[in-house]
mmCIF file with all atom_site columns, C-alpha atoms in Angstrom:
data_model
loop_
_atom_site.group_PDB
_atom_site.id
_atom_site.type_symbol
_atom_site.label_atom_id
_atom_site.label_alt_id
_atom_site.label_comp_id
_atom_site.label_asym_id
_atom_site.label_entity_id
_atom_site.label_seq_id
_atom_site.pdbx_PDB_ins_code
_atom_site.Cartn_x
_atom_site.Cartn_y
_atom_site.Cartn_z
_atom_site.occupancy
_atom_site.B_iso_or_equiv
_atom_site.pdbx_formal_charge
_atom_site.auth_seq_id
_atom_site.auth_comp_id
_atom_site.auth_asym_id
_atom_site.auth_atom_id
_atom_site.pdbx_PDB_model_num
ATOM 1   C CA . UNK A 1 1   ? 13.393  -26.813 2.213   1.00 47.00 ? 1   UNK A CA 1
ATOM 2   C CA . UNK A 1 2   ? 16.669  -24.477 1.154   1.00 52.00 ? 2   UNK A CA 1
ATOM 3   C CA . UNK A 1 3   ? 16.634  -21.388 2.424   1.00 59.00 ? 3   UNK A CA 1
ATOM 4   C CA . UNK A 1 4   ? 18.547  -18.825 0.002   1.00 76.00 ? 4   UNK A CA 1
ATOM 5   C CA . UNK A 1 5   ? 20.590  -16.588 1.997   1.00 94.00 ? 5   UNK A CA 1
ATOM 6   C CA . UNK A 1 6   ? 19.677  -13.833 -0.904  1.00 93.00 ? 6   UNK A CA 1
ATOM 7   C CA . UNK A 1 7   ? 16.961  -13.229 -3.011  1.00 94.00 ? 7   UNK A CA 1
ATOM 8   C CA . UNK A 1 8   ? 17.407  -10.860 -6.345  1.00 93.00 ? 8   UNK A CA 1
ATOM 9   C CA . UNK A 1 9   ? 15.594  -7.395  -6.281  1.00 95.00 ? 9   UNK A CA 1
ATOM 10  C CA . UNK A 1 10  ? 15.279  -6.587  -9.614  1.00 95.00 ? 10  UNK A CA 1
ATOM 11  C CA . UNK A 1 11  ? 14.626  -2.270  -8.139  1.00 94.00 ? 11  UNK A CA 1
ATOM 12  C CA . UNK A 1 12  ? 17.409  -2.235  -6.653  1.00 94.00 ? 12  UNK A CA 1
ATOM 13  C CA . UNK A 1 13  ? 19.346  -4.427  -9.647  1.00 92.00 ? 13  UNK A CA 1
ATOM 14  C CA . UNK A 1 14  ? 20.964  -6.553  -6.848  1.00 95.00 ? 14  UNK A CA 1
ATOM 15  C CA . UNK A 1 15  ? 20.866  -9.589  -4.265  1.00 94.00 ? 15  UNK A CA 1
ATOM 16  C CA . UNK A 1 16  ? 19.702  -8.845  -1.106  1.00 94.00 ? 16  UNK A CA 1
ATOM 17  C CA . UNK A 1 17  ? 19.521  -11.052 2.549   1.00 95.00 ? 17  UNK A CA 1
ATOM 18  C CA . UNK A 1 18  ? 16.754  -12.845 2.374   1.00 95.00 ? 18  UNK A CA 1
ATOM 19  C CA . UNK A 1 19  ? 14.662  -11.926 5.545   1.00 94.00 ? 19  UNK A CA 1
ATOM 20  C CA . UNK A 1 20  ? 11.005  -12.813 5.610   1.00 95.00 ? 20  UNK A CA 1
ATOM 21  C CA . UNK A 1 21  ? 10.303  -9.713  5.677   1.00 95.00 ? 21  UNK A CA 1
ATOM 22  C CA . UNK A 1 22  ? 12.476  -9.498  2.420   1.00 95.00 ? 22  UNK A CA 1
ATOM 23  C CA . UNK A 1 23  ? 10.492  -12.340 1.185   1.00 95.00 ? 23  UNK A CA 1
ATOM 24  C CA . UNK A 1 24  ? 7.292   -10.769 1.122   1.00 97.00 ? 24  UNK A CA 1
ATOM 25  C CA . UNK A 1 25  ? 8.966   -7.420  -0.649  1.00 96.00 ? 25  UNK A CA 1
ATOM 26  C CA . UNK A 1 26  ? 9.626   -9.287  -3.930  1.00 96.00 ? 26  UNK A CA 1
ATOM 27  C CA . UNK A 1 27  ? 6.449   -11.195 -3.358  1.00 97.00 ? 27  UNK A CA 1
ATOM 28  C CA . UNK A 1 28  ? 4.698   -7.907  -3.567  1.00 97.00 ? 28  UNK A CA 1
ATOM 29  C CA . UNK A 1 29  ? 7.017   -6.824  -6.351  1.00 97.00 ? 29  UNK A CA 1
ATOM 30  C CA . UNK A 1 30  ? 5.706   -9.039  -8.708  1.00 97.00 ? 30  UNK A CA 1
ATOM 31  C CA . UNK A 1 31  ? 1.912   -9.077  -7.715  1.00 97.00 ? 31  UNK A CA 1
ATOM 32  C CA . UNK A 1 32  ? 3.130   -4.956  -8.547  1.00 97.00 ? 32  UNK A CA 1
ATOM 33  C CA . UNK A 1 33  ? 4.803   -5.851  -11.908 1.00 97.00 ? 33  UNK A CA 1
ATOM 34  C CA . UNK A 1 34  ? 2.301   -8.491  -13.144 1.00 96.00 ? 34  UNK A CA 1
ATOM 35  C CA . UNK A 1 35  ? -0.711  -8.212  -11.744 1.00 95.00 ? 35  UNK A CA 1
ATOM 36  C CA . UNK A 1 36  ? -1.355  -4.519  -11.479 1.00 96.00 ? 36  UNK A CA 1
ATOM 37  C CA . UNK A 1 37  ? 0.991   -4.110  -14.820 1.00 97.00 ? 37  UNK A CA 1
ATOM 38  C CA . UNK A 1 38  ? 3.281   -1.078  -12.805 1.00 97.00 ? 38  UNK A CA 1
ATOM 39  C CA . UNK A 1 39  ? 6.356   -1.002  -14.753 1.00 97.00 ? 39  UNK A CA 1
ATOM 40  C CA . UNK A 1 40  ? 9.403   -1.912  -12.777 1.00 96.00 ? 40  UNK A CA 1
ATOM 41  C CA . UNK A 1 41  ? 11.386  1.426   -13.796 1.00 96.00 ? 41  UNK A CA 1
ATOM 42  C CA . UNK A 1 42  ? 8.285   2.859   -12.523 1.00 96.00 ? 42  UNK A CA 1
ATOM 43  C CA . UNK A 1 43  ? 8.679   1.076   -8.492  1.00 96.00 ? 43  UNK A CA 1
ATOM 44  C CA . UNK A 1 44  ? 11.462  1.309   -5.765  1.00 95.00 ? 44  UNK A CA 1
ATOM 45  C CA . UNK A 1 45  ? 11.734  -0.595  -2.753  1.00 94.00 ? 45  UNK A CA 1
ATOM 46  C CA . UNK A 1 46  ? 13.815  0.573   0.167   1.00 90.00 ? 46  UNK A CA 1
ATOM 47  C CA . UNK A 1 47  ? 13.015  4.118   -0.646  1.00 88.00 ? 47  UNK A CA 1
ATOM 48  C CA . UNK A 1 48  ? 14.273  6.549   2.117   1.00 85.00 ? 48  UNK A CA 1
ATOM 49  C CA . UNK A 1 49  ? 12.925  10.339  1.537   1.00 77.00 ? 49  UNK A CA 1
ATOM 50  C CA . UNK A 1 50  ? 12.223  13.377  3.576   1.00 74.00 ? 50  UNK A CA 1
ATOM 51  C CA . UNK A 1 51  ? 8.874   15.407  4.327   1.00 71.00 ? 51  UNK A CA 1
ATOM 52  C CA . UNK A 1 52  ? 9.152   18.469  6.432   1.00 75.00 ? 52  UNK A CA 1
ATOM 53  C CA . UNK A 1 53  ? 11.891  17.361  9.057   1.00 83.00 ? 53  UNK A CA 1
ATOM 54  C CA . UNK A 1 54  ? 11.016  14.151  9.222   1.00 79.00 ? 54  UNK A CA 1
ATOM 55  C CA . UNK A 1 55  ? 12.839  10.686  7.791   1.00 83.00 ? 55  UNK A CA 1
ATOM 56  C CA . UNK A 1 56  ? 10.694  8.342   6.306   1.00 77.00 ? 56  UNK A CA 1
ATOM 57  C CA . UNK A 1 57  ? 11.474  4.823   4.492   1.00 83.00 ? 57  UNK A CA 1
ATOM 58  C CA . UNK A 1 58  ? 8.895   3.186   2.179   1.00 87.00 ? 58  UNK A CA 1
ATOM 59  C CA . UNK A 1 59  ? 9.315   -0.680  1.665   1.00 91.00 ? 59  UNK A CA 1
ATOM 60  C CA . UNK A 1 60  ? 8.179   -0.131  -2.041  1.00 94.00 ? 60  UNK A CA 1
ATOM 61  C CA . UNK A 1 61  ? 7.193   3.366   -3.758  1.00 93.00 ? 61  UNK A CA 1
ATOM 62  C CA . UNK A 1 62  ? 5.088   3.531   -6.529  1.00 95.00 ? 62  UNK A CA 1
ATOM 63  C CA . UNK A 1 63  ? 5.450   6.224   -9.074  1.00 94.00 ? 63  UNK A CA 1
ATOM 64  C CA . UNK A 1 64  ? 3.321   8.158   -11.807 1.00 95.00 ? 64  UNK A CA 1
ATOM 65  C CA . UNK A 1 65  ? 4.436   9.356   -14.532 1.00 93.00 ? 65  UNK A CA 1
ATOM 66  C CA . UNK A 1 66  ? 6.239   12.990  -13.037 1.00 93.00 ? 66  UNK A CA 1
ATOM 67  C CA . UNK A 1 67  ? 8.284   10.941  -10.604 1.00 91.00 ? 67  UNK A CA 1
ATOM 68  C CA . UNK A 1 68  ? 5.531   11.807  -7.630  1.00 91.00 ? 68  UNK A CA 1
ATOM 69  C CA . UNK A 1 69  ? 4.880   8.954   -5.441  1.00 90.00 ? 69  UNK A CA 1
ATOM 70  C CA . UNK A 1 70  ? 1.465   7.654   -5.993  1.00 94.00 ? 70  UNK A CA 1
ATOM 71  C CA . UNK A 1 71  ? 1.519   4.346   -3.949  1.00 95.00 ? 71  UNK A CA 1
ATOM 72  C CA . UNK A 1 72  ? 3.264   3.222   -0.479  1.00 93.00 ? 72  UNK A CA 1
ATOM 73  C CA . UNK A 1 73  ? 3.241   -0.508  0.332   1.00 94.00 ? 73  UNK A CA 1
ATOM 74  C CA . UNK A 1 74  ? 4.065   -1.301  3.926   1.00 93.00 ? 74  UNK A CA 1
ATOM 75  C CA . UNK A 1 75  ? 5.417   -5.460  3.727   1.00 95.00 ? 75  UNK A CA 1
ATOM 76  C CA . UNK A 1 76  ? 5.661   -7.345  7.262   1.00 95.00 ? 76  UNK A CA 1
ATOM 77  C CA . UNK A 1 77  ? 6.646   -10.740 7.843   1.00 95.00 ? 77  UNK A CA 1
ATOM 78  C CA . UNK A 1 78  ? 3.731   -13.976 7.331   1.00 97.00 ? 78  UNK A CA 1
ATOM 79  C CA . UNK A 1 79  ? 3.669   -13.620 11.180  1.00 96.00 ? 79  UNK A CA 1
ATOM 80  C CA . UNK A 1 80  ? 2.789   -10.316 11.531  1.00 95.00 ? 80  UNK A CA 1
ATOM 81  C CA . UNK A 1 81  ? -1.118  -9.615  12.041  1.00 95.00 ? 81  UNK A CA 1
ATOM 82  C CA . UNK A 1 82  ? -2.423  -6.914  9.863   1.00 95.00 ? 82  UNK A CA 1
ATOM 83  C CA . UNK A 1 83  ? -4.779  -5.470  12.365  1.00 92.00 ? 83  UNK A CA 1
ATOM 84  C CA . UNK A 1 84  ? -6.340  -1.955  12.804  1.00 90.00 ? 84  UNK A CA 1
ATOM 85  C CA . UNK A 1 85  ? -3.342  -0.404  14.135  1.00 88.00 ? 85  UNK A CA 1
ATOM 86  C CA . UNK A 1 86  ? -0.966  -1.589  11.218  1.00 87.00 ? 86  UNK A CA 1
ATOM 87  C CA . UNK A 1 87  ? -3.563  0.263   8.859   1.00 86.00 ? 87  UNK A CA 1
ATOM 88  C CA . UNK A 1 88  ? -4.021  3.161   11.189  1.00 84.00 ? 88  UNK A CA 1
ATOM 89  C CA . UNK A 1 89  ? -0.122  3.551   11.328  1.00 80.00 ? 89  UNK A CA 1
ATOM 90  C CA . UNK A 1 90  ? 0.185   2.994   7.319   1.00 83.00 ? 90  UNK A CA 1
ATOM 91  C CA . UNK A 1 91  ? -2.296  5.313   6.967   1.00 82.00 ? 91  UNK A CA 1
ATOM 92  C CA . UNK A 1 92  ? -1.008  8.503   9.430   1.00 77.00 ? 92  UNK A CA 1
ATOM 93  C CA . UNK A 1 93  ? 2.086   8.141   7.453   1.00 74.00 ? 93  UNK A CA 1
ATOM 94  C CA . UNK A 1 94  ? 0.544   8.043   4.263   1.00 80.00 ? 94  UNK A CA 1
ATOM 95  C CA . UNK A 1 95  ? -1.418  11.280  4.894   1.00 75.00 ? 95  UNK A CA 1
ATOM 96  C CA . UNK A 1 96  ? 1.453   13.121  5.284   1.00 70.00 ? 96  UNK A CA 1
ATOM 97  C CA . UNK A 1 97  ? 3.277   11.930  2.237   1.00 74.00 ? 97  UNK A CA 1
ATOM 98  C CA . UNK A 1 98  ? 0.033   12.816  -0.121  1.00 83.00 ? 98  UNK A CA 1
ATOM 99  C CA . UNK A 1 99  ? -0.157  9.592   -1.888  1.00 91.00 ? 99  UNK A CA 1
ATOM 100 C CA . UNK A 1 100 ? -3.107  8.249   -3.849  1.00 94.00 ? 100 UNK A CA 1
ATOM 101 C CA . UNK A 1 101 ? -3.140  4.578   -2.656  1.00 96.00 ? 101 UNK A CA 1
ATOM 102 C CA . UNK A 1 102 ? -1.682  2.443   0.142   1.00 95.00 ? 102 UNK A CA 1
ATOM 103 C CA . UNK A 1 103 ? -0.514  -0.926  0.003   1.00 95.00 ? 103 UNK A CA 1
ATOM 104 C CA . UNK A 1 104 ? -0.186  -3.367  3.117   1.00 96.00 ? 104 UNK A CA 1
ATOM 105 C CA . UNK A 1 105 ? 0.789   -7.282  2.902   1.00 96.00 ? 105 UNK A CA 1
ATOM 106 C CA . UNK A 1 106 ? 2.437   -9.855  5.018   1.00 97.00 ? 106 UNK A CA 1
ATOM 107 C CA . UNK A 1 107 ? 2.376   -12.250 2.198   1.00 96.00 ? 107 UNK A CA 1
ATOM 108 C CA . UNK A 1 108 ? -0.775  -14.246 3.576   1.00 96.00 ? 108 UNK A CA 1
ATOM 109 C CA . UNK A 1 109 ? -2.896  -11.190 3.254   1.00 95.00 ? 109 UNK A CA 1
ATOM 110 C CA . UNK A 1 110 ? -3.068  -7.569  1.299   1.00 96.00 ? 110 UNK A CA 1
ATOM 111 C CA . UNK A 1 111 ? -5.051  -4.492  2.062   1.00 94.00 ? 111 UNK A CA 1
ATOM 112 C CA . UNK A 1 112 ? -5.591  -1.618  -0.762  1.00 95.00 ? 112 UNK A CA 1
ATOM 113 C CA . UNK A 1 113 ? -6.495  1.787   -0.189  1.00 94.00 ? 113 UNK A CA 1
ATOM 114 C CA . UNK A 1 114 ? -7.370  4.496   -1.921  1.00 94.00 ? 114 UNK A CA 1
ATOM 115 C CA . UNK A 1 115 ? -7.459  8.239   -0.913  1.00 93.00 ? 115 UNK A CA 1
ATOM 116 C CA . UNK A 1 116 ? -10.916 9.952   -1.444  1.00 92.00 ? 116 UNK A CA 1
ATOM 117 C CA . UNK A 1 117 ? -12.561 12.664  -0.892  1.00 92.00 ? 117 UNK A CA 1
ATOM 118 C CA . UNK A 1 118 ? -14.066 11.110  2.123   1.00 92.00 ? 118 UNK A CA 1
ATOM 119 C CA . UNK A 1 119 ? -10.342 9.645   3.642   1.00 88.00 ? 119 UNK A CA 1
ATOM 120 C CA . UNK A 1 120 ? -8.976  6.134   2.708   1.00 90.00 ? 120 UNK A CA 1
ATOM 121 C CA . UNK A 1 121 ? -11.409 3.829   1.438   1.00 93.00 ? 121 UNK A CA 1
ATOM 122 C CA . UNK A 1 122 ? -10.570 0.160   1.554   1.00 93.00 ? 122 UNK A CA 1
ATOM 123 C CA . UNK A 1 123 ? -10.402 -1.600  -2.411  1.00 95.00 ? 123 UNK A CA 1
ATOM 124 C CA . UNK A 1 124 ? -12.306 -4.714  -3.043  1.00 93.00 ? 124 UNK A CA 1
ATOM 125 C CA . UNK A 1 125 ? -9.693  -4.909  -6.313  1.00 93.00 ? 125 UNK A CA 1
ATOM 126 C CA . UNK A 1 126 ? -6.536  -4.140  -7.274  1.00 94.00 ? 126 UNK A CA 1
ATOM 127 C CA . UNK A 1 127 ? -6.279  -1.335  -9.730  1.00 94.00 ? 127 UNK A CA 1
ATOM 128 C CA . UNK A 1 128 ? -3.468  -2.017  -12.536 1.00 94.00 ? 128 UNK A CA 1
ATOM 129 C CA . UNK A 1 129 ? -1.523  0.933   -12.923 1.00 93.00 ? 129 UNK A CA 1
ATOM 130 C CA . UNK A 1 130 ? -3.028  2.977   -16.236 1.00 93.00 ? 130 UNK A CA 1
ATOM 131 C CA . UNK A 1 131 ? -6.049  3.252   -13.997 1.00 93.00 ? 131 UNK A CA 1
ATOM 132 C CA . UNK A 1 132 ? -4.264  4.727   -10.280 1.00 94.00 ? 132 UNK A CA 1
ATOM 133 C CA . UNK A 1 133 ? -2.610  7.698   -12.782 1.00 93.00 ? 133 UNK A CA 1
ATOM 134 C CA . UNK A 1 134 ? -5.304  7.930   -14.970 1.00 88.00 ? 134 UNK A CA 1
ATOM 135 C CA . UNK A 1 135 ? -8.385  7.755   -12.336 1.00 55.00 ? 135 UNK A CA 1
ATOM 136 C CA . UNK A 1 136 ? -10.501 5.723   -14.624 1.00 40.00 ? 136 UNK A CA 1
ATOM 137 C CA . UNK A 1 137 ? -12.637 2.578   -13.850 1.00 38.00 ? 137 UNK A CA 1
ATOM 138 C CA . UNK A 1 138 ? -10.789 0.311   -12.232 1.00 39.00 ? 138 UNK A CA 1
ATOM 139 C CA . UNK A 1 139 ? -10.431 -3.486  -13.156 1.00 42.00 ? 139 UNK A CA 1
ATOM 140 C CA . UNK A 1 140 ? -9.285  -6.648  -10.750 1.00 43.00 ? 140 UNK A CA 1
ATOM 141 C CA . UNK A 1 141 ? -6.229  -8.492  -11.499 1.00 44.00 ? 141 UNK A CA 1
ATOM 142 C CA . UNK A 1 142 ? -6.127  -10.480 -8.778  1.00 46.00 ? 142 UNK A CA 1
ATOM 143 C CA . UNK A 1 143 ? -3.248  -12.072 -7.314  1.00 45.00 ? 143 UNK A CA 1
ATOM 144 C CA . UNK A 1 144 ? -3.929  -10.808 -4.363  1.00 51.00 ? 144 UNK A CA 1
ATOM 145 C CA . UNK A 1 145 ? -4.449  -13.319 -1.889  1.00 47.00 ? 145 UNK A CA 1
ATOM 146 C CA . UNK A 1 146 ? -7.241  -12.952 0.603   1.00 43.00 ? 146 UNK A CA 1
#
């Protein structure tokens, strides 16, 4: 198997090394683009931002419509385990940040959340991306993984 030293990432319009890590990002990216129908203009990946006086850096960024972030996805590498204390640390960063939904994947598997009135509730499917700025009923358009 060839291993391409860099892979394109059409957010940030150009090649990039190739980690696994990296891998999984533009993975993601296109699970983002087609599956859950999020524009690409409306994404960024390596997104570094400040809240309060603290430095934060969000593998991708979702946006809505006024520029606000909606969604975070966290990527790790296929070796990482996404256990409780990945979520719990994806989610104490996410509550400070205000967004709607949380993403997590290491390629092999993806866990949604979305912020309610009760805390983060875990998705059973995807929402596409009319629905996360709209609020509506929410569809599943898989891709996924399990």
């Amino acid at each position: 198997m060839v291993h391409e030293a860099y892979i394109w990432d059409p957010l940030r319009r150009k090649s990039v090394r190739n980690t696994p890590e990296e891998a999984v990002r533009q993975w993601f990216i296109s699970v983002l683009h087609q599956g859950m129908h999020i524009p690409e203009h409306m994404m960024g990946s390596e997104v570094s931002f400040r809240h309060g006086a603290k430095d934060y850096r969000a593998d991708i960024v979702v946006y809505d419509r006024t520029a606000r972030p909606l969604m975070l996805v966290e990527c790790k590498r296929p070796e990482v385990t996404l256990d409780q204390a990945v979520v719990d640390q994806a989610i104490r960063y996410c509550n400070e940040l205000e967004v709607k939904y949380i993403g997590i994947t290491n390629g092999k598997k993806t866990f949604l959340f979305e912020r309610t009135a009760d805390g983060w509730q875990f998705m059973q499917n995807a929402p596409v991306w009319e629905d996360m700025i709209g609020g509506t009923e929410r569809s599943d358009p898989g891709g996924l993984g399990d």
